[in-house]
CSV table of C-alpha atoms in Angstrom, one decimal:
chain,number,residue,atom,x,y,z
A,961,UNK,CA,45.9,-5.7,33.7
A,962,UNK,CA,45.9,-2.4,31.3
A,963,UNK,CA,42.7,-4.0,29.7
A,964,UNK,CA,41.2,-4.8,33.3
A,965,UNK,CA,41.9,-0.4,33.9
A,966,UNK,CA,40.0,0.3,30.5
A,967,UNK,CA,37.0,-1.8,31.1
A,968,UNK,CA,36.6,-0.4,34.4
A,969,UNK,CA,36.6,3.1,33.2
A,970,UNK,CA,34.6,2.7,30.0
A,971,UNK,CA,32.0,1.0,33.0
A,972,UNK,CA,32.5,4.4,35.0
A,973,UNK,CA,31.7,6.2,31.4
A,974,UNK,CA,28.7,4.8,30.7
A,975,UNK,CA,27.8,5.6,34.8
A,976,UNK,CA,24.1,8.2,34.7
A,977,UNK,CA,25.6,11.9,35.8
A,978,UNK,CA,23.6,11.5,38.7
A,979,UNK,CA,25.3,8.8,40.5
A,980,UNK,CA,27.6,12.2,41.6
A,981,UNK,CA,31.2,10.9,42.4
A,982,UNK,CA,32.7,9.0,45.6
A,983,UNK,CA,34.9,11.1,48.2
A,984,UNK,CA,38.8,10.8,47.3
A,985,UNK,CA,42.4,12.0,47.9
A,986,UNK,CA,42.8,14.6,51.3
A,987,UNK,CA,38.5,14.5,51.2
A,988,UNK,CA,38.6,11.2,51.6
A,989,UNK,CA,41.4,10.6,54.1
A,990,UNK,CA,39.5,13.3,56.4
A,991,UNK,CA,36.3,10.9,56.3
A,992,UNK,CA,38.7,8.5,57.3
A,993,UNK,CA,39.6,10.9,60.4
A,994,UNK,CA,36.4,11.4,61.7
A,995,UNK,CA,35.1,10.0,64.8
A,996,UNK,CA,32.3,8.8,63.4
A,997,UNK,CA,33.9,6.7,60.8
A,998,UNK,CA,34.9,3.3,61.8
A,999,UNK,CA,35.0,-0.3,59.9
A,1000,UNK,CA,35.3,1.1,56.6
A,1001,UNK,CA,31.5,2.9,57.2
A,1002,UNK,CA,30.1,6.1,58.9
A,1003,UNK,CA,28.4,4.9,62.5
A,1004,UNK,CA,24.6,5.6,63.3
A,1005,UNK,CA,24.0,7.2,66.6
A,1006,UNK,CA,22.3,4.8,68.7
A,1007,UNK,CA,24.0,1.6,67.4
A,1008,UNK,CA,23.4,-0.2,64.2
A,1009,UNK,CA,20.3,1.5,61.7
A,1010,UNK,CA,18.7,-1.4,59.5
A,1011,UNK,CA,18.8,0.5,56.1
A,1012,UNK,CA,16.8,-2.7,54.1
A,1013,UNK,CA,13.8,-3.5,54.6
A,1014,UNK,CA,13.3,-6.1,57.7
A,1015,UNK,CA,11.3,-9.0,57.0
A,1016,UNK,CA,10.4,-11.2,54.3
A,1017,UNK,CA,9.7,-10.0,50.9
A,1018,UNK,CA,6.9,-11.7,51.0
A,1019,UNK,CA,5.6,-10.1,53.6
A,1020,UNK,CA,6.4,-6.7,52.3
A,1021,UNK,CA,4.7,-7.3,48.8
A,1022,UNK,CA,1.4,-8.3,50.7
A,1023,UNK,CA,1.5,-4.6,52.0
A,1024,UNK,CA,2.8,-3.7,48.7
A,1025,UNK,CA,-0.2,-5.0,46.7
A,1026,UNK,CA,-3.0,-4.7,48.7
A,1027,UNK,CA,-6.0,-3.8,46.8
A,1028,UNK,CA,-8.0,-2.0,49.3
A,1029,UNK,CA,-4.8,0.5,50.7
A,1030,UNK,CA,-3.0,0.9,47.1
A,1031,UNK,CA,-5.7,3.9,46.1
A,1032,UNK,CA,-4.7,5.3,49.3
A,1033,UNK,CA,-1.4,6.3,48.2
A,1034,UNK,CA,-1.7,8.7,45.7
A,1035,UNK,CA,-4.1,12.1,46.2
A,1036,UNK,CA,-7.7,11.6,44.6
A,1037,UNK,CA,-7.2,14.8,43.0
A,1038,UNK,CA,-5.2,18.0,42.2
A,1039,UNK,CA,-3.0,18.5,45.1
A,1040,UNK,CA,-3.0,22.7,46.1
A,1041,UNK,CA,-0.1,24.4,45.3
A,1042,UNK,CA,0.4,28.5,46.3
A,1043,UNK,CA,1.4,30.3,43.3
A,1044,UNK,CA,4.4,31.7,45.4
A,1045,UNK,CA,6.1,34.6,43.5
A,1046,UNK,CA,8.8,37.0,44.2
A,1047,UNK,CA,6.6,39.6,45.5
A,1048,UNK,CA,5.6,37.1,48.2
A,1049,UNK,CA,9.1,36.7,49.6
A,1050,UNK,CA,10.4,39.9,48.3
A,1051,UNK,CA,9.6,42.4,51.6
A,1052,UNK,CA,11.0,41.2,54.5
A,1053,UNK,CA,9.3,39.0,57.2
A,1054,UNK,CA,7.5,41.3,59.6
A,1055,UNK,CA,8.9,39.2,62.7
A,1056,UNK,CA,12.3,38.2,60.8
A,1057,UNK,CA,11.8,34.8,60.2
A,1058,UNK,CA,9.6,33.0,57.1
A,1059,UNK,CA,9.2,29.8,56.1
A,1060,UNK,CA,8.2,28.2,52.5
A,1061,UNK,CA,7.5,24.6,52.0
A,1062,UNK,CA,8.2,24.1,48.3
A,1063,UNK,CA,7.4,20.4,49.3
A,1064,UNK,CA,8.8,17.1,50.5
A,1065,UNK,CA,12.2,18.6,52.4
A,1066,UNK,CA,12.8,21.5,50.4
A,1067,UNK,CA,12.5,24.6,52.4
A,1068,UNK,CA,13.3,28.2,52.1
A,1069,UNK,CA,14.0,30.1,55.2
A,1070,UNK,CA,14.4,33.6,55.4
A,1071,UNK,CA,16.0,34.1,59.1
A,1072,UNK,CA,17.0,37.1,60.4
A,1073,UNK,CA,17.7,38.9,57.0
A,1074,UNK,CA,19.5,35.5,55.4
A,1075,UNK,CA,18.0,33.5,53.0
A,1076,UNK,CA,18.7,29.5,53.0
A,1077,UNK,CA,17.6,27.3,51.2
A,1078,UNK,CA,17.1,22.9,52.3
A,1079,UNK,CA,17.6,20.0,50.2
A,1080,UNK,CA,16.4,21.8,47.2
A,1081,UNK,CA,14.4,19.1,45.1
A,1082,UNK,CA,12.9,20.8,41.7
A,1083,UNK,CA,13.1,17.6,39.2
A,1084,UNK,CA,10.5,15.6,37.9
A,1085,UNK,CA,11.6,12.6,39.7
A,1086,UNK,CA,13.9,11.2,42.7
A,1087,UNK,CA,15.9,8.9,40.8
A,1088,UNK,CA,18.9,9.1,38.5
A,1089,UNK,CA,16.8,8.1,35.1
A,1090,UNK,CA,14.5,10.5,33.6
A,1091,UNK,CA,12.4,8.0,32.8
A,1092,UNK,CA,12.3,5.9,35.7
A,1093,UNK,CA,11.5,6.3,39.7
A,1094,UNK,CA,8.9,8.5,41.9
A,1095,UNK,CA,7.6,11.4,40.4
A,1096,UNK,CA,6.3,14.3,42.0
A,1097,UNK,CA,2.7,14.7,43.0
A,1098,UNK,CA,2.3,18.4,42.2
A,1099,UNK,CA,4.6,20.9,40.9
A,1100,UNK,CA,7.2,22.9,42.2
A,1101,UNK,CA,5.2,26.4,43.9
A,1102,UNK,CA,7.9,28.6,41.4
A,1103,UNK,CA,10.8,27.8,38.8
A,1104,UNK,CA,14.2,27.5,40.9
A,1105,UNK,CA,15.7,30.5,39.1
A,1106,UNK,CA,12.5,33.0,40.5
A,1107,UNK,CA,13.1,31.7,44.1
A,1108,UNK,CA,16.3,35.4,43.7
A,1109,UNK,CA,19.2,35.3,45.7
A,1110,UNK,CA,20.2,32.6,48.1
A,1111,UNK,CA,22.4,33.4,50.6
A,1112,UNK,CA,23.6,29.3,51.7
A,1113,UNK,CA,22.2,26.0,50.3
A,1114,UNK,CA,22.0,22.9,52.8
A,1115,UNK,CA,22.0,19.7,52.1
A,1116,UNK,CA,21.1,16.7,54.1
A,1117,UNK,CA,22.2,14.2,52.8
A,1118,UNK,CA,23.3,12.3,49.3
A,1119,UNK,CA,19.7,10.0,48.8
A,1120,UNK,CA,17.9,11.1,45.8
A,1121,UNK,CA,15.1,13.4,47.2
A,1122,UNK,CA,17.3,15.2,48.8
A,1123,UNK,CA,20.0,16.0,46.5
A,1124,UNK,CA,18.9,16.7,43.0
A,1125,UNK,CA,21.4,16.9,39.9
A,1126,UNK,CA,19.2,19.4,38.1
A,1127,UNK,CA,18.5,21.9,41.1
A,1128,UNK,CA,22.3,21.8,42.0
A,1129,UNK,CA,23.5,21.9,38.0
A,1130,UNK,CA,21.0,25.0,38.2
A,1131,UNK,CA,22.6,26.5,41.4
A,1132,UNK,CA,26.2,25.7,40.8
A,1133,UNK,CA,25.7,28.9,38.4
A,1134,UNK,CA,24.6,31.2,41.1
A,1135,UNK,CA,27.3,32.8,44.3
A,1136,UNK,CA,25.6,30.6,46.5
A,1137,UNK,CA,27.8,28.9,49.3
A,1138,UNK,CA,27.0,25.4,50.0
A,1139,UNK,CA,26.9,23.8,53.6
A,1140,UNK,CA,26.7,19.8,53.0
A,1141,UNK,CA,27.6,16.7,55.3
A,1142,UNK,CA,31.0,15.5,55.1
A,1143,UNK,CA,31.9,13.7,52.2
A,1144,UNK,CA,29.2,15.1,49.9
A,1145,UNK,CA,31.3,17.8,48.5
A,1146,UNK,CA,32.3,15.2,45.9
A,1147,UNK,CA,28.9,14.9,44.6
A,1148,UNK,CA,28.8,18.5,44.3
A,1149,UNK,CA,32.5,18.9,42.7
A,1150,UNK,CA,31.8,16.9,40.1
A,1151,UNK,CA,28.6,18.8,39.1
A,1152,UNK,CA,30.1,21.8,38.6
A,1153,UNK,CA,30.1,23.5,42.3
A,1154,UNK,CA,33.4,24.9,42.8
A,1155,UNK,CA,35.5,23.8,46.4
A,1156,UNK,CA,35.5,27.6,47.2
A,1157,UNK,CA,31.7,27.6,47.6
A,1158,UNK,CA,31.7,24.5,49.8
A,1159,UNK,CA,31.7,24.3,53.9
A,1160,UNK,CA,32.1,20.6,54.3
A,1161,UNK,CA,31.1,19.4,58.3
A,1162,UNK,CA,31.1,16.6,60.1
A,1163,UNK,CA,28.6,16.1,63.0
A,1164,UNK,CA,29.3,18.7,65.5
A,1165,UNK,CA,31.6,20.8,63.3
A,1166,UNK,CA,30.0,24.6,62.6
A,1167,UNK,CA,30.4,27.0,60.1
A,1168,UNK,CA,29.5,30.6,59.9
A,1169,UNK,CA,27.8,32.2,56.8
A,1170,UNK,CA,27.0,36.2,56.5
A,1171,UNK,CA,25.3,36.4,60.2
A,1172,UNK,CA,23.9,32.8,60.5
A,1173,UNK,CA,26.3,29.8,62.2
A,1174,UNK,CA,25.1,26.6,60.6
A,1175,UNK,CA,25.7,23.3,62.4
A,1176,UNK,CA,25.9,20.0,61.4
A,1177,UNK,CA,23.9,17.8,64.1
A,1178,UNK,CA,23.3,13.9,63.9
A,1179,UNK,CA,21.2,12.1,62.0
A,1180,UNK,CA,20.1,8.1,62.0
A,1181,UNK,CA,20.2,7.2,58.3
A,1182,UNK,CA,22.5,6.3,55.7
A,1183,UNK,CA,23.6,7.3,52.1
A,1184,UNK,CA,24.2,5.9,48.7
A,1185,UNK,CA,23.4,7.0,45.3
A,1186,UNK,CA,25.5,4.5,43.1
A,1187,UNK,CA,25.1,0.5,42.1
A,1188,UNK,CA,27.0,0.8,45.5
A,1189,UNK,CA,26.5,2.4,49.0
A,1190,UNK,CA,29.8,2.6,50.3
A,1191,UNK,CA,28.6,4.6,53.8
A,1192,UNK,CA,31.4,7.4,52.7
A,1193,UNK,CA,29.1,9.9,52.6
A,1194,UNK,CA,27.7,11.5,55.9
A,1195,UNK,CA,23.7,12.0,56.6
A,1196,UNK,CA,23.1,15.2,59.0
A,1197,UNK,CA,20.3,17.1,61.0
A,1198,UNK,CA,20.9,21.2,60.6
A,1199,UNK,CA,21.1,23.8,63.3
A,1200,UNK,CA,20.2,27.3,62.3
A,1201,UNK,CA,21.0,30.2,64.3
A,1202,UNK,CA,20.6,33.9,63.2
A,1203,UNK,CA,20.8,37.1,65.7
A,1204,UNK,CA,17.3,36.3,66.5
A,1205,UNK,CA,16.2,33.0,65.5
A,1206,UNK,CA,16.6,29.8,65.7
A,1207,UNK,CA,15.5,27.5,63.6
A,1208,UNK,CA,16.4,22.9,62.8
A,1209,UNK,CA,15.8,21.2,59.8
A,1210,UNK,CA,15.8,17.0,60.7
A,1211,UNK,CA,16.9,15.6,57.1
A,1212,UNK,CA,15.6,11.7,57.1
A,1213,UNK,CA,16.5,10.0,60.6
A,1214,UNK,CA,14.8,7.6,62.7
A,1215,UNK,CA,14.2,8.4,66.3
A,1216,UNK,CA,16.7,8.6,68.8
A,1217,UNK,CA,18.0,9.8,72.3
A,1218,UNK,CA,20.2,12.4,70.6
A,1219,UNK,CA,17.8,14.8,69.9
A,1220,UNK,CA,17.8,15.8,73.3
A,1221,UNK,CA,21.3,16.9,73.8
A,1222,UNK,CA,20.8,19.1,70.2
A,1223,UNK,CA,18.1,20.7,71.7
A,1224,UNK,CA,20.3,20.9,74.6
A,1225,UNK,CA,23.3,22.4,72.8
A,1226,UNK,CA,21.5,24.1,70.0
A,1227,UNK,CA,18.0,24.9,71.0
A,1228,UNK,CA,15.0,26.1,72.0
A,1229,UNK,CA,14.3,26.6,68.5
A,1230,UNK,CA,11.4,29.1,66.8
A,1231,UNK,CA,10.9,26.5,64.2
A,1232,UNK,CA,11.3,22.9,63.6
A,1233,UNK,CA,11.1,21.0,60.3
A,1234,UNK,CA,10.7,17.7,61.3
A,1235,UNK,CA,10.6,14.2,58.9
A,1236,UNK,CA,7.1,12.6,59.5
A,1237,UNK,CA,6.8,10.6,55.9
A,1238,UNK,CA,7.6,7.4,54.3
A,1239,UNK,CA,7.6,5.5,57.5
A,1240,UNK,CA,7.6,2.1,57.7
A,1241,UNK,CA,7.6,-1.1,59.9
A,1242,UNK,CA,10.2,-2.4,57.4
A,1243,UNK,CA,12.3,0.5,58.0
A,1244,UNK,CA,12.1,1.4,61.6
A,1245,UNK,CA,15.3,2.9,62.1
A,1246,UNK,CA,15.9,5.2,59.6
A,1247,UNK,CA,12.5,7.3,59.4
A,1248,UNK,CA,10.5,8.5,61.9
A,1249,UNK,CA,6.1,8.1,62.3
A,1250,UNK,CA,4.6,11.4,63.1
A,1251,UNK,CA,4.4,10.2,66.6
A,1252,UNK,CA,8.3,9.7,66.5
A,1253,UNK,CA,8.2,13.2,64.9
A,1254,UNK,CA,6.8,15.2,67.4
A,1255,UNK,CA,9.0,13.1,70.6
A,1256,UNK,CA,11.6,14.6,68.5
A,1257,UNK,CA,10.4,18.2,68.1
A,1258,UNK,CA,9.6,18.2,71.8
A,1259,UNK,CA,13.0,16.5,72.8
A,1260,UNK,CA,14.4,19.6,70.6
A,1261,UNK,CA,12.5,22.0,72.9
A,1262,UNK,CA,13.6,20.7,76.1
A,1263,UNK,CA,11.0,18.2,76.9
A,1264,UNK,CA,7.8,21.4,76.5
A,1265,UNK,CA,5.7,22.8,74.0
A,1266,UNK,CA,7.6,25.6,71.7
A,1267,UNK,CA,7.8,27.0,69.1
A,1268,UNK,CA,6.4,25.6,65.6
A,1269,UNK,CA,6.6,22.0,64.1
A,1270,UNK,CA,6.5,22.1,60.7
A,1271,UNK,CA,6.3,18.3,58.7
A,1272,UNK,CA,8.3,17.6,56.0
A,1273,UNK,CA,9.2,14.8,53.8
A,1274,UNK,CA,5.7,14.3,52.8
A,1275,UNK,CA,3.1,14.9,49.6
A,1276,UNK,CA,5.2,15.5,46.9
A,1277,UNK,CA,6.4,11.6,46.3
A,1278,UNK,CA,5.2,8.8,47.1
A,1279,UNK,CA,7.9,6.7,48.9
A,1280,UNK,CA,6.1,3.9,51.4
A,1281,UNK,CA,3.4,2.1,51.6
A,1282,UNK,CA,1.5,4.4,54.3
A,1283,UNK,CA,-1.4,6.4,52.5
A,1284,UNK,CA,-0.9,9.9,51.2
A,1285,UNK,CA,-2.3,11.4,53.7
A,1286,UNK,CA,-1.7,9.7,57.0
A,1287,UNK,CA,1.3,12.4,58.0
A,1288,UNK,CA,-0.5,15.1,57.8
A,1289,UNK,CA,-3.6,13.5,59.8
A,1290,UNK,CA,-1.2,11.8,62.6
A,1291,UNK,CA,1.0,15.1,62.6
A,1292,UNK,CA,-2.1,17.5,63.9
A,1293,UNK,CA,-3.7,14.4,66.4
A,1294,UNK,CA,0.3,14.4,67.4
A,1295,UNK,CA,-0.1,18.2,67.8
A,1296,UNK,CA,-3.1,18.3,69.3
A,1297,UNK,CA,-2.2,15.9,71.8
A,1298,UNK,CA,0.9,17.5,73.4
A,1299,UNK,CA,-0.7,21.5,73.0
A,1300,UNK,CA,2.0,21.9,70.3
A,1301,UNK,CA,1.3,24.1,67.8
A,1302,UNK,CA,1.7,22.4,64.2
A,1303,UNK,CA,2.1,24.7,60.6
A,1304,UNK,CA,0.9,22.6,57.9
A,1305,UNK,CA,1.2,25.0,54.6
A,1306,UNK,CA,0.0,24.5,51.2
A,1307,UNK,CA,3.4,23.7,49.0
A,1308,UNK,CA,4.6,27.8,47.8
A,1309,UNK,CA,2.7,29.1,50.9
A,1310,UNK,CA,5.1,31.3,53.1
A,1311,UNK,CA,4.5,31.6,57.0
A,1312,UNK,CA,5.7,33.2,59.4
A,1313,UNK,CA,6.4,30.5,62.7
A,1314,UNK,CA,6.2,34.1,65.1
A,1315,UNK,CA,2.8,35.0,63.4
A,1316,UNK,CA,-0.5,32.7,62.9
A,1317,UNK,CA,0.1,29.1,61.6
A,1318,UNK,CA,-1.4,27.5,58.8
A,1319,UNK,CA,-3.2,24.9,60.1
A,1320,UNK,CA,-6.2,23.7,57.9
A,1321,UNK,CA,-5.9,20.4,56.8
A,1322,UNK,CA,-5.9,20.9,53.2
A,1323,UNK,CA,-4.7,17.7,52.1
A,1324,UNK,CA,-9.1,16.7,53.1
A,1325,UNK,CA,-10.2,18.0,50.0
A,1326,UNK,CA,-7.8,15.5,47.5
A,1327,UNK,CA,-7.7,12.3,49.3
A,1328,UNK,CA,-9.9,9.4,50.2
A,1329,UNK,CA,-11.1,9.5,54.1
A,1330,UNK,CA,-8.5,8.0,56.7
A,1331,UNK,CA,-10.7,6.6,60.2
A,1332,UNK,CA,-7.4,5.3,61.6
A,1333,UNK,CA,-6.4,6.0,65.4
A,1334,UNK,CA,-3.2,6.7,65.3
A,1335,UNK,CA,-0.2,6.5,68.6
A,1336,UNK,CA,0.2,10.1,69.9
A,1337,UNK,CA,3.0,11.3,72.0
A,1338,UNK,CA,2.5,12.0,75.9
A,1339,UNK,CA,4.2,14.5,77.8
A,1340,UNK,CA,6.4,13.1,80.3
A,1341,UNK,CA,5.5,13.4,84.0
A,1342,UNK,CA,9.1,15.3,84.6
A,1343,UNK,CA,7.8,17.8,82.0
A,1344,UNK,CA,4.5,18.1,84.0
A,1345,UNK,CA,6.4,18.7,87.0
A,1346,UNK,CA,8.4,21.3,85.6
A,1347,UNK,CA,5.4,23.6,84.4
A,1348,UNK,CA,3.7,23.1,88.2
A,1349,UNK,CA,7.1,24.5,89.4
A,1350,UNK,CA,6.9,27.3,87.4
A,1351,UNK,CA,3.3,28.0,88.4
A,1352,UNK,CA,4.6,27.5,92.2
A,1353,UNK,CA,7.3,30.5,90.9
A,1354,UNK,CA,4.5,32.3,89.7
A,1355,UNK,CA,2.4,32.4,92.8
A,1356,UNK,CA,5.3,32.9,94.8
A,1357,UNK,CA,6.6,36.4,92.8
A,1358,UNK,CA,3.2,37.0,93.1
């Protein structure tokens, strides 16, 4: 049996750094606790998320291989990137809340005099090899260590392009606190992050850094990083909230009804980033279309118009078989069909959600043409309703 222990753990040895470690001891016995745990696995909102592709593998390598959409999926040339530097994010937002796309999720918001930082994601690739899996498409807008102070570091979720083993090695040297999902603290333990620096939620559960109370919100996804995805790691949405602002960062999640009672508990929110890339018809559940994407955002702002949608989880790697730039097309027709106003920044390029959007479609100049009609959301009679009441109000104050 002793030689059965040793094998195992010489297999464990030879485990890639990356594959971060699995939840254990009073960590694991609170995942165990948790209302959303049941049958051994975390539950989805909603019921059951298919988390493989659906289909036939045949089916999906037709897609896969298709000669006249492959060129599609990569930019045609040099993608833009803002040169962001320290003197860009140095003096304080005019209106007290900024916003930096550094790409795919990763976001740095500057709310109400706090600085936070979203899945940070500054490696070469979103895999646990060097050597192997999707590499960026640009390059990061700035080197992690001249992005200065952070106050708190969220995390999503455990998949690959959102937490990265060289951007959290880099930041377990900094003060930075760390708000993560519930059961993701291992990962981070065994990278060097200390359990002092770590506020560890499960859905619902809140946790109040400097001036800012951070909730963890639900998510429809899954995790895994290992040979095996043992659902002991919680996915999560984020809710922001400063003095001022408000702000909600999606991580990856399919569409669902819950983003109405976040909104509901959480919201209106100044800003949204919302997931809008590396949808699929083979993975319906657990990523949402742009069209998915703004339901969502709207469903966050009580059914209306508000605020700024900003797209993530797009550009930087290519992760589905849609082309390159079909989010960022589908996002503004999305937009534009509801009256919502849509930020869609260079990578580096800070903006500030109160101010004027960045809204040119830059992504034109580097990628073959898309003619596609795509599904847009509606606004829902209800909604329509309510704005004719208020304009009844109006006239009648009047």
């Amino acid at each position: 049996m002793s030689g059965f222990r040793s094998l195992s753990s010489g297999l464990r040895a030879l485990q890639p750094a990356a594959f971060g470690a699995d939840p254990s001891g009073e960590r694991l016995a609170r995942i165990r606790r948790s209302p959303h745990f049941k049958d051994g696995v975390f539950q989805n909102p909603g019921g059951t998320a298919r988390t493989r592709p659906s289909g036939s593998m045949v089916d999906f390598a037709k897609v896969f291989l298709d000669k006249e959409q492959r060129p599609r999926r990569a930019p045609t040339g040099t993608i833009p990137v803002h040169a962001t530097t320290l003197a860009d994010i140095a003096k304080p937002p005019a209106t007290g809340l900024r916003l930096t796309w550094m790409g795919h999720s990763s976001v740095l918001a500057e709310i109400d005099g706090h600085r936070v930082l979203f899945d940070p994601v500054w490696g070469e690739r979103c895999s646990p090899f060097s050597f192997a899996g999707p590499k960026r498409l640009h390059p990061a807008p700035l080197p992690l260590a001249a992005l200065g102070p952070v106050d708190v570091v969220v995390i999503s979720h455990d998949h690959y392009d959102h937490l990265d083993l060289p951007s959290i090695k880099a930041l377990a040297g900094t003060d930075t606190v760390f708000a993560v999902p519930l059961g993701v603290g291992s990962h981070l333990e065994h990278w060097g992050v200390s359990a002092d620096r770590l506020r560890e939620l499960d859905w619902h559960e809140e946790t109040k850094i400097g001036g800012l109370t951070l909730t963890a919100t639900p998510a429809r996804h899954f995790c895994g990083r290992g040979l095996r995805n043992t659902q002991h790691t919680l996915w999560a949405s984020w809710s922001v909230a400063g003095d001022e602002h408000r702000i909600y960062h999606s991580g990856d999640t399919g569409y669902f009804d819950g983003f109405k009672d976040i909104g509901a508990q959480h919201g209106p929110f100044d800003a949204t980033m919302i997931q809008i890339g590396a949808y699929s018809d083979f993975w319906p559940d657990i990523h949402m279309t742009p069209e998915e994407g703004m339901r969502a955002h709207l469903d966050l702002q009580g059914g209306r118009p508000h605020g700024a949608m900003m797209p993530i989880h797009w550009g930087t790697f290519n992760l589905a078989t849609h082309a390159w730039a079909e989010p960022g097309e589908w996002t503004l027709a999305a937009g534009e069909a509801v009256g919502q106003p849509v930020a869609v920044p260079v990578p580096g390029q800070p903006f500030e959600p109160g101010g004027e959007l960045p809204g040119r479609a830059w992504w034109r100049d580097v990628s073959l043409p898309l003619t596609r009609q795509w599904p847009v959301p509606e606004l829902a009679p209800k909604v329509a309703h309510g704005a004719e009441a208020d304009a009844l109000d109006l006239v009648e104050e009047s």
